[in-house]
């Protein structure tokens, strides 16, 4: 199986200017958490909305940038209408996606599946997030976990949730899928330790350039074809 990939030149760390923030209406004094994708069950939009509410009830130093469109966008906007630190961009041209992702310090991939089903997929957004060198919080699901392994894991405890110890080679943070409480905990944990977690984004960029740029993906496929020929 050949996983998905990304154009590591198009998607790369590119610090935004104050004009970029002003253009989209994003406050410059907040920690920006972003989500990019289709607003649907598979993308975990309901879990994300509940987590945003949990977080913003307790703090004002975080802003959520929700990029994209889909069937669940209207209900998400309605649920979050009373929270000023949430920005919906709607559908944007693909060429602008790297710019929007680089406005964020942390990017979210809260995928989920129906109970007792396996996750089969290779989300493009995950590789785009990695290529931009961002801290990633993603669901602990099959291929997603494989891509950002090793990671700092969020686990349930008798008193709530805890996060595993950090190691220098980790790529991101993984959370139990479908749990808004776990995702809220992860968001708060990353926000409270932002600088010390930035190594995750640097590692993600290195990993994606080495293994998941399109050149690497094509070379891997060609190597497998060569073996089959013999």
mmCIF file of C-alpha atoms in Angstrom:
data_model
loop_
_atom_site.group_PDB
_atom_site.id
_atom_site.type_symbol
_atom_site.label_atom_id
_atom_site.label_comp_id
_atom_site.label_asym_id
_atom_site.label_seq_id
_atom_site.Cartn_x
_atom_site.Cartn_y
_atom_site.Cartn_z
ATOM 1 C CA UNK A 1 0.000 0.000 0.000
ATOM 2 C CA UNK A 2 1.353 3.400 -0.963
ATOM 3 C CA UNK A 3 0.181 6.129 1.409
ATOM 4 C CA UNK A 4 -0.863 9.574 0.306
ATOM 5 C CA UNK A 5 1.619 12.409 -0.058
ATOM 6 C CA UNK A 6 2.047 16.162 -0.353
ATOM 7 C CA UNK A 7 3.871 18.772 -2.380
ATOM 8 C CA UNK A 8 6.499 19.767 0.189
ATOM 9 C CA UNK A 9 7.406 22.897 -1.761
ATOM 10 C CA UNK A 10 3.854 24.215 -1.944
ATOM 11 C CA UNK A 11 3.185 23.278 1.674
ATOM 12 C CA UNK A 12 6.073 24.494 3.809
ATOM 13 C CA UNK A 13 6.622 26.542 6.969
ATOM 14 C CA UNK A 14 5.991 30.152 5.969
ATOM 15 C CA UNK A 15 5.407 32.546 8.883
ATOM 16 C CA UNK A 16 2.453 34.861 8.171
ATOM 17 C CA UNK A 17 2.623 38.634 8.258
ATOM 18 C CA UNK A 18 0.341 40.930 10.243
ATOM 19 C CA UNK A 19 -1.408 41.711 6.944
ATOM 20 C CA UNK A 20 -2.316 38.037 6.548
ATOM 21 C CA UNK A 21 -3.982 37.996 9.967
ATOM 22 C CA UNK A 22 -5.795 41.268 9.293
ATOM 23 C CA UNK A 23 -7.050 40.105 5.896
ATOM 24 C CA UNK A 24 -8.863 37.141 7.416
ATOM 25 C CA UNK A 25 -9.805 38.880 10.653
ATOM 26 C CA UNK A 26 -7.716 36.722 12.968
ATOM 27 C CA UNK A 27 -6.542 38.240 16.259
ATOM 28 C CA UNK A 28 -2.762 38.314 16.637
ATOM 29 C CA UNK A 29 -2.831 37.941 20.418
ATOM 30 C CA UNK A 30 -4.389 34.438 20.441
ATOM 31 C CA UNK A 31 -3.082 30.912 20.009
ATOM 32 C CA UNK A 32 -4.541 29.796 16.682
ATOM 33 C CA UNK A 33 -5.798 26.226 16.369
ATOM 34 C CA UNK A 34 -6.848 25.253 12.854
ATOM 35 C CA UNK A 35 -8.924 22.629 11.097
ATOM 36 C CA UNK A 36 -9.088 22.087 7.348
ATOM 37 C CA UNK A 37 -11.462 19.783 5.526
ATOM 38 C CA UNK A 38 -15.001 18.676 4.860
ATOM 39 C CA UNK A 39 -17.417 19.275 7.703
ATOM 40 C CA UNK A 40 -18.776 15.782 8.190
ATOM 41 C CA UNK A 41 -18.963 12.863 10.616
ATOM 42 C CA UNK A 42 -15.852 11.165 9.247
ATOM 43 C CA UNK A 43 -13.832 14.338 9.841
ATOM 44 C CA UNK A 44 -15.030 14.485 13.451
ATOM 45 C CA UNK A 45 -16.747 17.852 13.155
ATOM 46 C CA UNK A 46 -19.264 17.132 15.952
ATOM 47 C CA UNK A 47 -16.471 16.125 18.313
ATOM 48 C CA UNK A 48 -14.518 19.213 17.321
ATOM 49 C CA UNK A 49 -17.460 21.550 17.930
ATOM 50 C CA UNK A 50 -18.065 20.108 21.400
ATOM 51 C CA UNK A 51 -14.370 20.446 22.202
ATOM 52 C CA UNK A 52 -14.275 24.065 21.057
ATOM 53 C CA UNK A 53 -17.205 24.879 23.330
ATOM 54 C CA UNK A 54 -15.515 23.126 26.263
ATOM 55 C CA UNK A 55 -12.295 25.068 25.719
ATOM 56 C CA UNK A 56 -13.757 28.508 25.057
ATOM 57 C CA UNK A 57 -15.992 28.330 28.118
ATOM 58 C CA UNK A 58 -12.826 28.354 30.210
ATOM 59 C CA UNK A 59 -10.328 30.516 28.319
ATOM 60 C CA UNK A 60 -10.044 33.491 25.975
ATOM 61 C CA UNK A 61 -6.487 33.088 24.698
ATOM 62 C CA UNK A 62 -7.333 30.579 21.947
ATOM 63 C CA UNK A 63 -8.900 31.189 18.541
ATOM 64 C CA UNK A 64 -10.152 28.450 16.201
ATOM 65 C CA UNK A 65 -9.816 28.837 12.419
ATOM 66 C CA UNK A 66 -12.135 26.389 10.646
ATOM 67 C CA UNK A 67 -11.264 26.091 6.963
ATOM 68 C CA UNK A 68 -13.568 24.479 4.417
ATOM 69 C CA UNK A 69 -17.189 23.575 3.859
ATOM 70 C CA UNK A 70 -19.514 20.600 3.943
ATOM 71 C CA UNK A 71 -22.809 19.220 5.136
ATOM 72 C CA UNK A 72 -22.053 19.869 8.806
ATOM 73 C CA UNK A 73 -20.871 23.441 8.481
ATOM 74 C CA UNK A 74 -24.259 25.094 9.054
ATOM 75 C CA UNK A 75 -24.921 23.195 12.274
ATOM 76 C CA UNK A 76 -21.361 23.883 13.440
ATOM 77 C CA UNK A 77 -21.761 27.607 12.827
ATOM 78 C CA UNK A 78 -25.062 27.592 14.696
ATOM 79 C CA UNK A 79 -23.582 25.751 17.682
ATOM 80 C CA UNK A 80 -20.611 28.132 17.843
ATOM 81 C CA UNK A 81 -22.455 31.365 17.033
ATOM 82 C CA UNK A 82 -22.020 32.785 20.543
ATOM 83 C CA UNK A 83 -18.247 32.301 20.585
ATOM 84 C CA UNK A 84 -16.274 35.203 19.127
ATOM 85 C CA UNK A 85 -12.980 33.288 18.944
ATOM 86 C CA UNK A 86 -14.169 31.021 16.127
ATOM 87 C CA UNK A 87 -13.680 31.926 12.459
ATOM 88 C CA UNK A 88 -15.243 30.007 9.561
ATOM 89 C CA UNK A 89 -13.538 30.679 6.234
ATOM 90 C CA UNK A 90 -15.891 28.712 4.018
ATOM 91 C CA UNK A 91 -14.542 27.051 0.892
ATOM 92 C CA UNK A 92 -11.268 28.597 -0.285
ATOM 93 C CA UNK A 93 -9.155 28.029 -3.419
ATOM 94 C CA UNK A 94 -6.638 25.218 -2.932
ATOM 95 C CA UNK A 95 -3.749 27.558 -3.762
ATOM 96 C CA UNK A 96 -4.571 29.551 -0.615
ATOM 97 C CA UNK A 97 -4.666 26.563 1.759
ATOM 98 C CA UNK A 98 -0.942 26.717 2.691
ATOM 99 C CA UNK A 99 -1.304 30.386 3.636
ATOM 100 C CA UNK A 100 -4.272 29.638 5.880
ATOM 101 C CA UNK A 101 -2.591 26.659 7.541
ATOM 102 C CA UNK A 102 0.463 28.762 8.291
ATOM 103 C CA UNK A 103 -1.702 31.214 10.224
ATOM 104 C CA UNK A 104 -2.144 28.464 12.814
ATOM 105 C CA UNK A 105 0.224 27.186 15.459
ATOM 106 C CA UNK A 106 -1.635 23.923 16.024
ATOM 107 C CA UNK A 107 -3.663 21.889 13.518
ATOM 108 C CA UNK A 108 -6.428 19.400 14.275
ATOM 109 C CA UNK A 109 -7.378 16.117 12.619
ATOM 110 C CA UNK A 110 -10.180 14.645 14.800
ATOM 111 C CA UNK A 111 -11.235 11.823 12.455
ATOM 112 C CA UNK A 112 -13.632 9.160 13.689
ATOM 113 C CA UNK A 113 -15.507 6.106 12.432
ATOM 114 C CA UNK A 114 -18.762 4.387 13.446
ATOM 115 C CA UNK A 115 -18.389 2.075 16.419
ATOM 116 C CA UNK A 116 -16.639 -1.241 15.706
ATOM 117 C CA UNK A 117 -15.539 -0.141 12.233
ATOM 118 C CA UNK A 118 -11.935 0.177 11.092
ATOM 119 C CA UNK A 119 -10.487 3.345 9.653
ATOM 120 C CA UNK A 120 -9.303 2.965 6.072
ATOM 121 C CA UNK A 121 -7.870 6.112 4.584
ATOM 122 C CA UNK A 122 -4.867 8.372 4.134
ATOM 123 C CA UNK A 123 -6.081 11.930 4.836
ATOM 124 C CA UNK A 124 -4.382 14.506 2.632
ATOM 125 C CA UNK A 125 -4.773 17.130 5.352
ATOM 126 C CA UNK A 126 -2.469 15.203 7.685
ATOM 127 C CA UNK A 127 0.443 15.410 5.257
ATOM 128 C CA UNK A 128 -0.291 19.082 4.521
ATOM 129 C CA UNK A 129 -0.260 19.812 8.255
ATOM 130 C CA UNK A 130 3.068 18.008 8.628
ATOM 131 C CA UNK A 131 4.606 19.782 5.641
ATOM 132 C CA UNK A 132 3.791 23.154 7.213
ATOM 133 C CA UNK A 133 5.714 22.106 10.325
ATOM 134 C CA UNK A 134 2.797 22.484 12.716
ATOM 135 C CA UNK A 135 1.974 20.822 16.018
ATOM 136 C CA UNK A 136 -0.681 18.242 15.156
ATOM 137 C CA UNK A 137 -3.424 16.793 17.350
ATOM 138 C CA UNK A 138 -4.952 13.801 15.584
ATOM 139 C CA UNK A 139 -7.165 10.827 16.345
ATOM 140 C CA UNK A 140 -5.486 7.620 17.410
ATOM 141 C CA UNK A 141 -6.832 5.701 14.422
ATOM 142 C CA UNK A 142 -5.110 3.033 12.340
ATOM 143 C CA UNK A 143 -3.210 4.703 9.467
ATOM 144 C CA UNK A 144 -3.374 8.155 11.070
ATOM 145 C CA UNK A 145 -1.535 6.829 14.120
ATOM 146 C CA UNK A 146 1.000 5.116 11.880
ATOM 147 C CA UNK A 147 1.813 8.330 10.009
ATOM 148 C CA UNK A 148 2.507 10.377 13.139
ATOM 149 C CA UNK A 149 4.141 7.617 15.148
ATOM 150 C CA UNK A 150 5.726 7.940 17.631
ATOM 151 C CA UNK A 151 3.407 10.438 19.246
ATOM 152 C CA UNK A 152 2.446 11.815 22.630
ATOM 153 C CA UNK A 153 -0.730 9.975 23.577
ATOM 154 C CA UNK A 154 -3.728 11.172 25.549
ATOM 155 C CA UNK A 155 -5.159 8.413 27.764
ATOM 156 C CA UNK A 156 -8.074 8.119 30.164
ATOM 157 C CA UNK A 157 -7.294 8.000 33.897
ATOM 158 C CA UNK A 158 -9.340 7.739 37.074
ATOM 159 C CA UNK A 159 -9.114 11.527 37.425
ATOM 160 C CA UNK A 160 -9.728 12.481 33.798
ATOM 161 C CA UNK A 161 -6.970 12.386 31.182
ATOM 162 C CA UNK A 162 -3.201 12.453 31.047
ATOM 163 C CA UNK A 163 -0.560 12.901 28.357
ATOM 164 C CA UNK A 164 2.424 10.618 27.925
ATOM 165 C CA UNK A 165 5.974 11.799 28.420
ATOM 166 C CA UNK A 166 7.695 13.561 25.551
ATOM 167 C CA UNK A 167 10.531 12.061 23.519
ATOM 168 C CA UNK A 168 12.746 13.836 21.031
ATOM 169 C CA UNK A 169 11.553 11.823 18.017
ATOM 170 C CA UNK A 170 7.788 12.307 18.427
ATOM 171 C CA UNK A 171 5.687 13.673 15.562
ATOM 172 C CA UNK A 172 2.382 14.781 17.117
ATOM 173 C CA UNK A 173 -0.284 14.244 19.768
ATOM 174 C CA UNK A 174 -2.904 11.492 19.447
ATOM 175 C CA UNK A 175 -6.301 11.378 21.161
ATOM 176 C CA UNK A 176 -9.005 8.710 21.466
ATOM 177 C CA UNK A 177 -11.336 9.209 18.458
ATOM 178 C CA UNK A 178 -14.794 10.600 19.092
ATOM 179 C CA UNK A 179 -13.986 11.913 22.568
ATOM 180 C CA UNK A 180 -14.571 15.646 22.916
ATOM 181 C CA UNK A 181 -13.290 15.499 26.497
ATOM 182 C CA UNK A 182 -9.972 13.983 25.374
ATOM 183 C CA UNK A 183 -9.641 16.458 22.505
ATOM 184 C CA UNK A 184 -10.400 19.371 24.850
ATOM 185 C CA UNK A 185 -7.744 18.111 27.244
ATOM 186 C CA UNK A 186 -5.204 17.849 24.410
ATOM 187 C CA UNK A 187 -5.989 21.361 23.156
ATOM 188 C CA UNK A 188 -5.556 22.821 26.629
ATOM 189 C CA UNK A 189 -2.388 20.822 27.243
ATOM 190 C CA UNK A 190 -0.770 21.981 23.995
ATOM 191 C CA UNK A 191 -1.844 25.593 24.553
ATOM 192 C CA UNK A 192 -0.346 25.551 28.033
ATOM 193 C CA UNK A 193 2.954 24.100 26.772
ATOM 194 C CA UNK A 194 3.128 25.606 23.298
ATOM 195 C CA UNK A 195 6.823 26.421 23.138
ATOM 196 C CA UNK A 196 7.954 23.106 24.582
ATOM 197 C CA UNK A 197 5.796 21.217 22.052
ATOM 198 C CA UNK A 198 7.075 23.004 18.952
ATOM 199 C CA UNK A 199 9.652 20.264 18.362
ATOM 200 C CA UNK A 200 6.713 18.094 17.228
ATOM 201 C CA UNK A 201 6.115 20.369 14.242
ATOM 202 C CA UNK A 202 9.784 20.376 13.304
ATOM 203 C CA UNK A 203 9.865 16.581 13.458
ATOM 204 C CA UNK A 204 6.681 16.369 11.376
ATOM 205 C CA UNK A 205 8.238 18.509 8.652
ATOM 206 C CA UNK A 206 11.385 16.369 8.572
ATOM 207 C CA UNK A 207 9.346 13.159 8.407
ATOM 208 C CA UNK A 208 7.089 14.310 5.587
ATOM 209 C CA UNK A 209 9.970 15.605 3.461
ATOM 210 C CA UNK A 210 11.800 12.303 3.887
ATOM 211 C CA UNK A 211 8.906 9.877 3.428
ATOM 212 C CA UNK A 212 5.766 11.557 2.129
ATOM 213 C CA UNK A 213 6.775 14.117 -0.473
ATOM 214 C CA UNK A 214 5.465 13.088 -3.885
ATOM 215 C CA UNK A 215 8.989 12.266 -5.097
ATOM 216 C CA UNK A 216 9.426 9.868 -2.184
ATOM 217 C CA UNK A 217 6.008 8.296 -2.751
ATOM 218 C CA UNK A 218 6.696 7.752 -6.468
ATOM 219 C CA UNK A 219 10.162 6.328 -5.754
ATOM 220 C CA UNK A 220 8.632 3.895 -3.255
ATOM 221 C CA UNK A 221 6.054 2.749 -5.812
ATOM 222 C CA UNK A 222 8.732 2.321 -8.486
ATOM 223 C CA UNK A 223 10.844 0.228 -6.121
ATOM 224 C CA UNK A 224 7.902 -2.090 -5.452
ATOM 225 C CA UNK A 225 7.143 -2.385 -9.168
ATOM 226 C CA UNK A 226 10.799 -3.225 -9.830
ATOM 227 C CA UNK A 227 10.651 -6.053 -7.275
ATOM 228 C CA UNK A 228 7.451 -7.411 -8.857
ATOM 229 C CA UNK A 229 9.058 -7.449 -12.286
ATOM 230 C CA UNK A 230 11.765 -9.751 -11.017
#
